[in-house]
Coordinates of C-alpha atoms and ligand atoms in Angstrom, one line a residue:
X280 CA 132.9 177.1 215.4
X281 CA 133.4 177.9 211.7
X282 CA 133.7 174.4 210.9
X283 CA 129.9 174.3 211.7
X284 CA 128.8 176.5 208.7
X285 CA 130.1 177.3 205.5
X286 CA 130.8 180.9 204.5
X287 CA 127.6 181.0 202.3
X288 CA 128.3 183.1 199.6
X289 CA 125.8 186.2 199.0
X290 CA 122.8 184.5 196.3
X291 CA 122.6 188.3 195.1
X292 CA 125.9 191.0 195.2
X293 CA 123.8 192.8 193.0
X294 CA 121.9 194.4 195.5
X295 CA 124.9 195.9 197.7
X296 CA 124.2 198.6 195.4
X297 CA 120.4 198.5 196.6
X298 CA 122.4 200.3 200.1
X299 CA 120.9 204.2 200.2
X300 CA 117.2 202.9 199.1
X301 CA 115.4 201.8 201.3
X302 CA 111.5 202.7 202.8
X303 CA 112.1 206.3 201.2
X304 CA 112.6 205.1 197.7
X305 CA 113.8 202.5 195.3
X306 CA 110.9 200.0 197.1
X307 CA 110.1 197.9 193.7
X308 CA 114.2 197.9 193.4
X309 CA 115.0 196.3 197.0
X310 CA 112.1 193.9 196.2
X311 CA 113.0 192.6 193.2
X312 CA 116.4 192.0 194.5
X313 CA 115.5 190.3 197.5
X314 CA 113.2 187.9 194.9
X315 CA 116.3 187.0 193.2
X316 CA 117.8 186.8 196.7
X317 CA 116.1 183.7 197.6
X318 CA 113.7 185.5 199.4
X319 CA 110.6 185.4 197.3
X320 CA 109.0 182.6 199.9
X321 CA 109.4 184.9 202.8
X322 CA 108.2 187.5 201.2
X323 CA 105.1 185.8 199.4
X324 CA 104.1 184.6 202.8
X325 CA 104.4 188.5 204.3
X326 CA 102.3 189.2 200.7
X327 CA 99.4 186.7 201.9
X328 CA 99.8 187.2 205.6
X329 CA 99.9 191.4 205.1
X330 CA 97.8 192.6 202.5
X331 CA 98.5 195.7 200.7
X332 CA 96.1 198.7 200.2
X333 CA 96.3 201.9 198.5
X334 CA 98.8 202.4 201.5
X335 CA 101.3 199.8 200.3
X336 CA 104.9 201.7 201.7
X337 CA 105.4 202.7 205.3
X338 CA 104.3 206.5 206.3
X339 CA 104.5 205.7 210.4
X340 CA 107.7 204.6 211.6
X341 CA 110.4 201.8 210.3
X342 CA 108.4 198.9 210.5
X343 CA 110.9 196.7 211.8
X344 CA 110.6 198.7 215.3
X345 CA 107.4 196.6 215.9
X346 CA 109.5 193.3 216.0
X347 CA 112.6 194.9 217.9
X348 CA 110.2 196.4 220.6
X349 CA 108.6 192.8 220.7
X350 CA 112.2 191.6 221.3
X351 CA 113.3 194.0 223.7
X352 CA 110.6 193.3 226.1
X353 CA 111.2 190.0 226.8
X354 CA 113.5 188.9 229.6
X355 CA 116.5 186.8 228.8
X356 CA 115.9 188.1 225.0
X357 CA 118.6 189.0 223.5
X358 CA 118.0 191.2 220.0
X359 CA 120.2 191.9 217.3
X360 CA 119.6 194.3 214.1
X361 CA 121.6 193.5 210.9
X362 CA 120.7 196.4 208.6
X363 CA 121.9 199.9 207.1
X364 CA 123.4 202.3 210.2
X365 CA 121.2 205.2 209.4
X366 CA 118.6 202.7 209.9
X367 CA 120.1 201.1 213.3
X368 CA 120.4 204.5 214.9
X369 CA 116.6 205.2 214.1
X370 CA 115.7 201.6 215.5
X371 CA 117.7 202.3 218.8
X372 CA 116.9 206.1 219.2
X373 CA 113.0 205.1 219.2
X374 CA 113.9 201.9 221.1
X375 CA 115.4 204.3 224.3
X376 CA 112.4 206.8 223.8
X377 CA 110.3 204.2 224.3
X378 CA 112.2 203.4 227.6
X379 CA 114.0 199.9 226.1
X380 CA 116.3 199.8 229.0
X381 CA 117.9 196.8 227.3
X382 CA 120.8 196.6 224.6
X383 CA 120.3 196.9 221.2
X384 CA 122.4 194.3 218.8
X385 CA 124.1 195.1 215.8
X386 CA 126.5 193.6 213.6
X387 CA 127.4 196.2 211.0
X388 CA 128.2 195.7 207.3
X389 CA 129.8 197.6 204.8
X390 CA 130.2 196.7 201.2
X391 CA 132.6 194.5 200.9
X392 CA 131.0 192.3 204.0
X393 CA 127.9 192.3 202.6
X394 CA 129.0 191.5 198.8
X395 CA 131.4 188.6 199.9
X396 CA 128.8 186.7 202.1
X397 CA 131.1 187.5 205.2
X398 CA 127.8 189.7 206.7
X399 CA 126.6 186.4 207.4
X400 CA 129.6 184.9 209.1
X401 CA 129.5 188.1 211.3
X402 CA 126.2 187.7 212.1
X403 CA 126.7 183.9 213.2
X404 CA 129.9 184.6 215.2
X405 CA 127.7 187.6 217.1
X406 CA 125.6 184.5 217.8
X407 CA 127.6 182.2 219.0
X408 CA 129.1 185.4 221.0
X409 CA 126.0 185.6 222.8
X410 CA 124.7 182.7 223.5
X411 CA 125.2 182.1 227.2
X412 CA 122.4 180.0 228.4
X413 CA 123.2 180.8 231.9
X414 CA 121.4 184.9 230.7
X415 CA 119.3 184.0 227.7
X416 CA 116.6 181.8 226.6
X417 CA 116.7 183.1 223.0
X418 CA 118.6 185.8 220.7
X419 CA 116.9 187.4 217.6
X420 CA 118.2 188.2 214.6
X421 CA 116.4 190.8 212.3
X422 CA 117.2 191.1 209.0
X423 CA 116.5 194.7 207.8
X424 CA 115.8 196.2 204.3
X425 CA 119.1 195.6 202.8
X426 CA 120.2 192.2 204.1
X427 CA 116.9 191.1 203.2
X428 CA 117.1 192.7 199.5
X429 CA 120.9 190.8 199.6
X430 CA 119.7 187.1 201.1
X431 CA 121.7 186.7 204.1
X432 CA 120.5 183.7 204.8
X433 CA 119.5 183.8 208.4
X434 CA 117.5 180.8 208.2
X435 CA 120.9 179.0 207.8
X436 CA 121.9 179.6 211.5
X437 CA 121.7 177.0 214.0
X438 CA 118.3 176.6 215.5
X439 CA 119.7 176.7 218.8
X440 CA 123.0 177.5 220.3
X441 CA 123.9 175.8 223.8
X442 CA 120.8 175.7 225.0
X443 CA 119.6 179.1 223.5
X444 CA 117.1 179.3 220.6
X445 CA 118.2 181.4 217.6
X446 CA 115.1 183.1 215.6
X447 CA 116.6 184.7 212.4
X448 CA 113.3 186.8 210.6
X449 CA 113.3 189.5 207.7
X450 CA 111.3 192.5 208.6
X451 CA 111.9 194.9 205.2
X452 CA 110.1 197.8 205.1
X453 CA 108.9 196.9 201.5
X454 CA 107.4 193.9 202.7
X455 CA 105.8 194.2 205.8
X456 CA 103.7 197.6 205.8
X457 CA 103.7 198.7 209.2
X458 CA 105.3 198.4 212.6
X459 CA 102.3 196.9 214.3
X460 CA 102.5 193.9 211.6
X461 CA 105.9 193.6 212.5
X462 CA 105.3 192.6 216.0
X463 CA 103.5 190.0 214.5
X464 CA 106.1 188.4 212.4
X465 CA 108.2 187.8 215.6
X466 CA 105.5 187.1 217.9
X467 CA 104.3 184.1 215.2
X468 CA 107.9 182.9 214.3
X469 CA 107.9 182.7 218.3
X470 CA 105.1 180.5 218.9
X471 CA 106.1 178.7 215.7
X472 CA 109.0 177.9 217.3
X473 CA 107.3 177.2 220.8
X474 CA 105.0 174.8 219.0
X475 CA 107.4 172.7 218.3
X476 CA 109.0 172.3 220.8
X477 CA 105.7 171.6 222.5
X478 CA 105.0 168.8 220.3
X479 CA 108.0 167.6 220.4
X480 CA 107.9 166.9 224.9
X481 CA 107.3 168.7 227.7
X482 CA 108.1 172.4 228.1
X483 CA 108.4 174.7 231.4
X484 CA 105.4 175.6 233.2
X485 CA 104.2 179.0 233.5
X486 CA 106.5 181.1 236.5
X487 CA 102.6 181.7 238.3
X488 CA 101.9 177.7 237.5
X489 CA 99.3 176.5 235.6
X490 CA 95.6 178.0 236.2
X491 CA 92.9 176.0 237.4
X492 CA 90.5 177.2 235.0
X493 CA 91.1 177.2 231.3
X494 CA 92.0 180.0 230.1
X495 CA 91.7 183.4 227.1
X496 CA 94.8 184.1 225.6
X497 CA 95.3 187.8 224.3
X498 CA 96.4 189.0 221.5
X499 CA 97.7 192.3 220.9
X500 CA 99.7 194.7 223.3
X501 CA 97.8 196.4 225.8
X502 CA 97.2 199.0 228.6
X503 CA 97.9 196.8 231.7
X504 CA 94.9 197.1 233.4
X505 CA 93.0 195.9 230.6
X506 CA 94.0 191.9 231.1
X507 CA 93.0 192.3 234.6
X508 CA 89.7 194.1 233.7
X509 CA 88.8 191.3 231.4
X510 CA 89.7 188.4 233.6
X511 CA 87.4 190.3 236.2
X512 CA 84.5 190.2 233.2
X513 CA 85.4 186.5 232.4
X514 CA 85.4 185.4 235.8
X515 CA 81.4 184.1 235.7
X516 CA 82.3 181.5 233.0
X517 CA 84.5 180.6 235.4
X518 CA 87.5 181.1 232.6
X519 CA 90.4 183.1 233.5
X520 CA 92.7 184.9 231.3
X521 CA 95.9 183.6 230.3
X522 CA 98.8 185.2 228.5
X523 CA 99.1 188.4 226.6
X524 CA 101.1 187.6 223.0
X525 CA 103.7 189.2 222.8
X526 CA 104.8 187.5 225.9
X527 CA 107.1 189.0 228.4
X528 CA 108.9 185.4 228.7
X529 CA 110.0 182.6 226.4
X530 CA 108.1 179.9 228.6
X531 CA 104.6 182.4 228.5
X532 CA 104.7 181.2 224.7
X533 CA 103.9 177.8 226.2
X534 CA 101.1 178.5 228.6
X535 CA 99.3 181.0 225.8
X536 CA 99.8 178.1 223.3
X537 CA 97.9 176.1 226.2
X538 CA 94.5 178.2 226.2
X539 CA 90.6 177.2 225.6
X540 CA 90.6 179.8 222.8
X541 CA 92.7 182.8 221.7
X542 CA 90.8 186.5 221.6
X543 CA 92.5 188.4 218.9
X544 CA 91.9 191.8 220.8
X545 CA 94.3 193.4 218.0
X546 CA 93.3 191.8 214.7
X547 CA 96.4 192.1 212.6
X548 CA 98.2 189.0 214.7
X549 CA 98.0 186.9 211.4
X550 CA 101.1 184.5 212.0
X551 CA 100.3 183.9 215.4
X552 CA 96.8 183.3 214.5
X553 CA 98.1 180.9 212.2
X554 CA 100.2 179.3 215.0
X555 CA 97.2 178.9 217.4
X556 CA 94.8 177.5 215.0
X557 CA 97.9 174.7 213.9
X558 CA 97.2 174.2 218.0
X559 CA 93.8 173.8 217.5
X560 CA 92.6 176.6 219.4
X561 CA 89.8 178.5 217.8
X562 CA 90.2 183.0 217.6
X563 CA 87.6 185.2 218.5
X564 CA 87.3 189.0 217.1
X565 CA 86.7 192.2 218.5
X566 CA 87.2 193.1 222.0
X567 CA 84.9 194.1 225.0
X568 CA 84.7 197.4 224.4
X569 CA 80.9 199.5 225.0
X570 CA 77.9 198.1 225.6
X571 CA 77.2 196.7 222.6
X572 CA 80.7 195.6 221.8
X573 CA 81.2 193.8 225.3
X574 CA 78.1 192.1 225.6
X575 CA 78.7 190.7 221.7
X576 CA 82.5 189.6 222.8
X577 CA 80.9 187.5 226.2
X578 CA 78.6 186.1 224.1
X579 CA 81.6 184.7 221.1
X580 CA 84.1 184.1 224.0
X581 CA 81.3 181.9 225.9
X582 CA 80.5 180.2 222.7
X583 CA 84.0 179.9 221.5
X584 CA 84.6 177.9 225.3
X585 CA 81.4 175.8 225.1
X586 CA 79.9 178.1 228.7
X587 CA 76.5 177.2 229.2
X588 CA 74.2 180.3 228.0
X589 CA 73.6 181.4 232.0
X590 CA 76.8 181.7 232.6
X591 CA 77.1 183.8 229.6
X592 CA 74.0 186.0 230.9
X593 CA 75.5 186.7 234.6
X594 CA 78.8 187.8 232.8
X595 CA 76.8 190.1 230.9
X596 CA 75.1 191.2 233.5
X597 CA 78.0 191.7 236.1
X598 CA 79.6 194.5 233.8
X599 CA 77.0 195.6 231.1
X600 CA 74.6 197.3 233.9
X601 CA 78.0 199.4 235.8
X602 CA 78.8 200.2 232.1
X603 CA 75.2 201.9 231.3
X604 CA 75.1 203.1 234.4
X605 CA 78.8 205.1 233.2
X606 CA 77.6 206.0 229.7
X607 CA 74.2 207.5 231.1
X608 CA 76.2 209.9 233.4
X609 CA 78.9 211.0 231.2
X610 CA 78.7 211.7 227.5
X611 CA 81.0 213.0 224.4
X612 CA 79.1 215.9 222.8
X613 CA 81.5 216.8 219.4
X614 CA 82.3 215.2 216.2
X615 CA 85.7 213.3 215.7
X616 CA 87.9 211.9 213.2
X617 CA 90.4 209.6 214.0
X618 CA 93.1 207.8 212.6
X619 CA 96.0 205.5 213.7
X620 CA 98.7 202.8 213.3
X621 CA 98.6 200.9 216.3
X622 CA 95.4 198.2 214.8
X623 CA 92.9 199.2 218.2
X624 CA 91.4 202.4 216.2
X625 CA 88.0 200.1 215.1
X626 CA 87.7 199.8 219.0
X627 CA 88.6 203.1 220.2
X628 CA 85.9 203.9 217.6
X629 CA 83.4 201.6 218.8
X630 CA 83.6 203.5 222.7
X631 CA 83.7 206.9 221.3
X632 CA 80.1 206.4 219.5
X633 CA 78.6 204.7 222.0
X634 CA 80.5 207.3 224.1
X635 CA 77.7 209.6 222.4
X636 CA 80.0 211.1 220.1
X637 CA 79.6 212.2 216.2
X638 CA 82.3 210.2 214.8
X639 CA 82.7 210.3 211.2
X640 CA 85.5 208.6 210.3
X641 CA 87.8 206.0 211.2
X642 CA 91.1 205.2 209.5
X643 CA 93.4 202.2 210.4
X644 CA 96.9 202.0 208.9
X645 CA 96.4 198.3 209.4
X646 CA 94.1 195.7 207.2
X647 CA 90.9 193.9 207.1
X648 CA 91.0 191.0 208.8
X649 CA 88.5 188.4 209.8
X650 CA 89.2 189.8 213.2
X651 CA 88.4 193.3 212.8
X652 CA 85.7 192.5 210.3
X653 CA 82.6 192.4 213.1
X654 CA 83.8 195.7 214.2
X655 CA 84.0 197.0 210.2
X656 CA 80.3 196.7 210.1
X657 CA 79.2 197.8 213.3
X658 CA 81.2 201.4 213.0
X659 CA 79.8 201.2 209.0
X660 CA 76.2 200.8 209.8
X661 CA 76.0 203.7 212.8
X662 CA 77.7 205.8 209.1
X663 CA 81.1 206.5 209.8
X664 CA 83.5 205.9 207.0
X665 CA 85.9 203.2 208.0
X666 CA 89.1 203.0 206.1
X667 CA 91.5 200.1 206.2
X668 CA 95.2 201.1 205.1
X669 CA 94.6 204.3 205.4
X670 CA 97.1 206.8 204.2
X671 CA 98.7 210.0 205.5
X672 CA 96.2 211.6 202.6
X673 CA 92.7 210.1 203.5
X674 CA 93.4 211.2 207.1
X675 CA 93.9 214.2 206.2
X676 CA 91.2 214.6 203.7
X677 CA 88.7 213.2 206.1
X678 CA 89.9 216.0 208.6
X679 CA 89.2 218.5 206.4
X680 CA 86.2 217.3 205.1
X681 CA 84.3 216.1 207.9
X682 CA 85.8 219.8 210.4
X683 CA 85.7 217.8 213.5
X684 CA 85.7 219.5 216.9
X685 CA 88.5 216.8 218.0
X686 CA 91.3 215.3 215.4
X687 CA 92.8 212.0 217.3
X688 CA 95.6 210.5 215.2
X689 CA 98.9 210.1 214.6
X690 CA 101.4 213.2 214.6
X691 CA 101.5 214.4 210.7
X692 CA 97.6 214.4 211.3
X693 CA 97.8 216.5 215.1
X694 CA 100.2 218.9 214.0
X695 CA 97.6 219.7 210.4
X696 CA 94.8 219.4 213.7
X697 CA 96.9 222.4 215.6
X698 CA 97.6 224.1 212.3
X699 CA 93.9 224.5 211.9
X700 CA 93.1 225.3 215.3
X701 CA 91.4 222.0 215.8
X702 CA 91.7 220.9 219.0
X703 CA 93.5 217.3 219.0
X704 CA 95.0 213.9 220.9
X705 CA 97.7 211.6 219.5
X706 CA 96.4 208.1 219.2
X707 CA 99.5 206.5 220.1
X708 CA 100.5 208.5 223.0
X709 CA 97.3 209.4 224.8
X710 CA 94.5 207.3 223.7
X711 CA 96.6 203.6 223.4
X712 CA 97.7 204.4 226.7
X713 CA 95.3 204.0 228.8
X714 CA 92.8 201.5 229.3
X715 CA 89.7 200.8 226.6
X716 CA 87.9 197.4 228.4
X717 CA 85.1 197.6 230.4
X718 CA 83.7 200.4 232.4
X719 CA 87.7 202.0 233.4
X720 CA 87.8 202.1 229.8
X721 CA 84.5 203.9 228.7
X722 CA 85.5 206.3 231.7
X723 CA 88.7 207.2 230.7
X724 CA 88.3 208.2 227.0
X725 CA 84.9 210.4 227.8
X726 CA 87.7 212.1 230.1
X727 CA 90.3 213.0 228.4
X728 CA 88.1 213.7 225.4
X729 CA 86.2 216.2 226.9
X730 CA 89.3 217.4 228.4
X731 CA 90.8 217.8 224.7
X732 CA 87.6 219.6 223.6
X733 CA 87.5 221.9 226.2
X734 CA 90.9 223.2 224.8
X735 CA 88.8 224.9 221.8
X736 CA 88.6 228.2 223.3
X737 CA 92.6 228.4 224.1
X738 CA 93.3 227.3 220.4
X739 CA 91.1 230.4 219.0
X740 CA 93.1 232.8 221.6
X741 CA 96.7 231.6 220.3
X742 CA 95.2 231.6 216.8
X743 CA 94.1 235.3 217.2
X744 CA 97.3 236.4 219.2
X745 CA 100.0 234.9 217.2
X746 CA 98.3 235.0 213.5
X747 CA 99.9 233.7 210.5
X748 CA 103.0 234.1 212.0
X749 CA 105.6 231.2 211.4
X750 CA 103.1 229.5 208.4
X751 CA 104.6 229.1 205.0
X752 CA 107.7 231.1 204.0
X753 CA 107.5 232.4 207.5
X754 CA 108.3 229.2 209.1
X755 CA 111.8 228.4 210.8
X756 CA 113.6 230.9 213.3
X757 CA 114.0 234.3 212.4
X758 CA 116.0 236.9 213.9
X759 CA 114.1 239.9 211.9
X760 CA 110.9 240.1 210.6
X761 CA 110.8 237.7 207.5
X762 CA 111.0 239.9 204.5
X763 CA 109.2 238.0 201.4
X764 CA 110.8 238.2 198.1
X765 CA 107.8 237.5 195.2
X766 CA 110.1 238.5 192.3
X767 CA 112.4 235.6 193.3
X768 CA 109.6 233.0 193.4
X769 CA 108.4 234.3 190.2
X770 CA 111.8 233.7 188.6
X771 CA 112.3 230.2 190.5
X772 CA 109.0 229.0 189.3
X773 CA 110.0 230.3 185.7
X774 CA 112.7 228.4 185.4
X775 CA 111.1 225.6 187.0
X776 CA 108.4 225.7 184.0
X777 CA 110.6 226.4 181.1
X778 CA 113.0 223.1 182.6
X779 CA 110.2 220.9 183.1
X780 CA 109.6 221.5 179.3
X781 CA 112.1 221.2 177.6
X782 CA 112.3 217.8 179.6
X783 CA 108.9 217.3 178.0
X784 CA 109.9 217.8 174.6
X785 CA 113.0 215.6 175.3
X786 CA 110.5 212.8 176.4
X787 CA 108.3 213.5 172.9
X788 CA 111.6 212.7 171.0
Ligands
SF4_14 S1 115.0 199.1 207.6 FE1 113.4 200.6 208.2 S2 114.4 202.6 208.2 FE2 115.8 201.2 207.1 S3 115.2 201.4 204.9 FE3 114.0 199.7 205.7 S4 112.1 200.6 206.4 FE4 113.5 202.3 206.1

């Protein structure tokens, strides 16, 4: 086996000293030595394909989670992590809280591995380990921050191993912002991959078979219903929908490669986009979400898939009256901030204003893309202030500034909510788990909601029973009565002063 690769030699040892940075520091470090790494392509393409904002470093969760959870999904999908342990053991902890239910891969390194090139050899052997064509269809590797920062070279692993394809991707935190991104690094280096082999003769047809009507492929991960909702609002234009990307299967890839046109429910799918269009399959924005929003998506899917206009008009008119029907008998009354990570917070928006309720701001730890950029203006020209990238900071800023009656985002932002007796819902958690299409979706949120704003009244009681007790100093577990100590503070902060100084006048010269 060894004869079939060299032992490629590390293109930087320099950076096995870059081990202990990582996404909580020493960012402009770890890319600089991935650059001299060899990695600058990758890495320009992540620049191009992942904008950065204001928000340029991770504040959610290791990014590379997005790609492992895409991995660990899949049947007969073997995934493998090559990165830092401290970073492994968060990977698989949120993996098996997430209910993986599958193995998590990992070829460790230490210094000397890593420095010598033999990471590399490790990581093929743990290849060539797994590869068993007879239980997998494909094994990924994913570099993490410090293999990428080193260049081990996964892209010099066989393309395939007995049968089973080998995808090797980089997924530092200091080069692709956020998990949800992440899930689209593997998901396009999967259809990549798919595409070719496409092109180059025939591939396995779909488990269900082909449909006999063409079909919508989906981009983004969603509440299950939600594909079956929209094939039931598609039906009319007598298209069906096709495969959700990330795909449960390596031969799905094929069948949502073989769609009428792509709907990027989730706009931050930039790689796969890419991959789709190189198909010749034209992307449509948005997503049917409220009146407005669904009877604008019919209308660009219909066009997208040449439907004649009535055809368009009856699937209009199958769910757009049931949905007014909903939104007349139910309503929101309260104003809302909300905030999130997961790319589907332009939509969730969308429902809760034509929901009827007063939101005000909107904040998406995800960019502007073409595919988002319909929904961008809709939210900005009902007011609400809709920021892309969105840090920790303008979420809370907004919270405070707009004093919502309902704070939906992610948890820094619901525990601030709670601290401030604001009644709140975690985006992740409650809101992307359940379903947002159609009239189930509109439904839904005005439920849970009002359910969450009802909770106003039990918030003021625990506020006025408990206090300020455990805020500030007072935090932790106590087993007596905290007892504060200002004269120590004073002196701290004293010495603090006088240090910070005399490093001042050090600085001056
Ligand atoms: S791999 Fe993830 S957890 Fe580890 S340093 Fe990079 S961003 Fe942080």
């Amino acid at each position: 086996m060894s004869d079939i690769i060299p032992i490629t030699p590390l293109p930087n040892p320099a950076a096995a000293s870059a081990d202990g940075l990582g996404c909580h520091a020493g960012k402009d470090q770890m890319l600089d030595a991935a650059a001299k790494a060899g990695k600058s392509e990758v890495l320009a393409q992540y620049a191009a394909d992942y904008p950065k904002g204001p928000h340029d470093q991770p504040q959610s969760m290791c990014p590379a989670f997005g790609s492992l959870r895409v991995g660990l999904r899949m049947r007969r999908n073997a995934t493998i992590l090559s990165g830092s342990a401290c970073c492994v053991y968060g990977l698989t902890f949120t993996s098996h809280f997430y209910g993986a239910r599958r193995t998590v891969g990992y070829v460790p390194f230490n210094s000397e591995t890593l420095v010598t090139g033999k990471l590399f050899e490790d990581i093929r052997d743990a290849v060539y380990a797994e590869a068993n064509p007879d239980k997998l269809d494909a094994i990924v590797i994913i570099n993490l921050c410090v293999p990428t920062a080193s260049g081990v070279p996964l892209q010099l692993l066989p393309k395939e191993i007995n049968g089973v394809r080998v995808i090797g991707i980089d997924v530092p935190g200091f080069g692709v912002p956020t998990h949800a991104e992440a899930k689209d690094v593997l998901a396009g280096a999967m259809l990549h991959y798919a595409r070719q082999e496409a092109m180059a003769g025939p591939v396995a047809a779909p488990r269900q078979g082909r449909s006999s009507k063409p079909t919508i492929s989906l981009l983004g991960e969603m509440f299950p219903a939600d594909p079956m909702i929209i094939a039931q609002m598609i039906a009319p234009m007598d298209l069906a929908v096709g495969t959700v990307v990330p795909t449960r299967e390596w031969r799905e890839l094929y069948a949502a490669l073989d769609c009428k046109a792509v709907a990027a429910i989730h706009p931050f799918y930039t790689a796969s986009v890419r991959e789709f269009q190189a198909a010749g399959r034209p992307v449509v924005g948005s997503a049917p979400v409220g009146i407005e929003g669904t009877h604008d998506w019919l209308g660009a899917i219909g066009a997208a898939c040449d439907v004649p206009q009535d055809k368009i008009d009856a699937a209009r008119n199958q769910t757009l009256g049931a949905m007014r029907g909903v939104l007349a008998s139910q309503k929101i009354n309260g104003r809302i901030t909300l905030s999130g990570y997961e790319g589907s917070e332009l939509l969730v928006a969308r429902l809760l204003i034509e929901c009827g309720s007063d939101l005000r701001y909107v904040g998406s730890a995800c960019p502007a893309t073409p595919w988002n950029q319909h929904d961008a203006q809709w939210l900005q020209s009902k007011g609400v202030h809709v920021q892309f990238r969105a840090s920790l900071e303008q979420d809370l800023a907004a919270m405070r500034e707009f004093k919502p009656q309902l704070a939906i985002g992610t948890t820094p932002v619901v525990q601030a909510a709670k601290e401030l007796c604001i009644p709140s819902l975690y985006f992740t958690n409650l809101i992307s788990a359940r379903p947002l299409m159609g009239v189930a979706g509109a439904g839904s949120l005005i439920q849970v909601v009002n359910a969450a704003m009802g909770n106003q009244a039990r918030f003021d009681e625990m506020k006025a029973f408990f206090g300020s007790v455990g805020q500030g100093d007072e935090a932790g577990v106590w087993e007596n009565v905290p007892v504060m100590h200002p004269d120590f503070k004073k002196e701290v902060r004293r010495q603090f002063e006088k240090k910070q100084k005399k490093r001042k006048a050090e600085e001056m010269g």
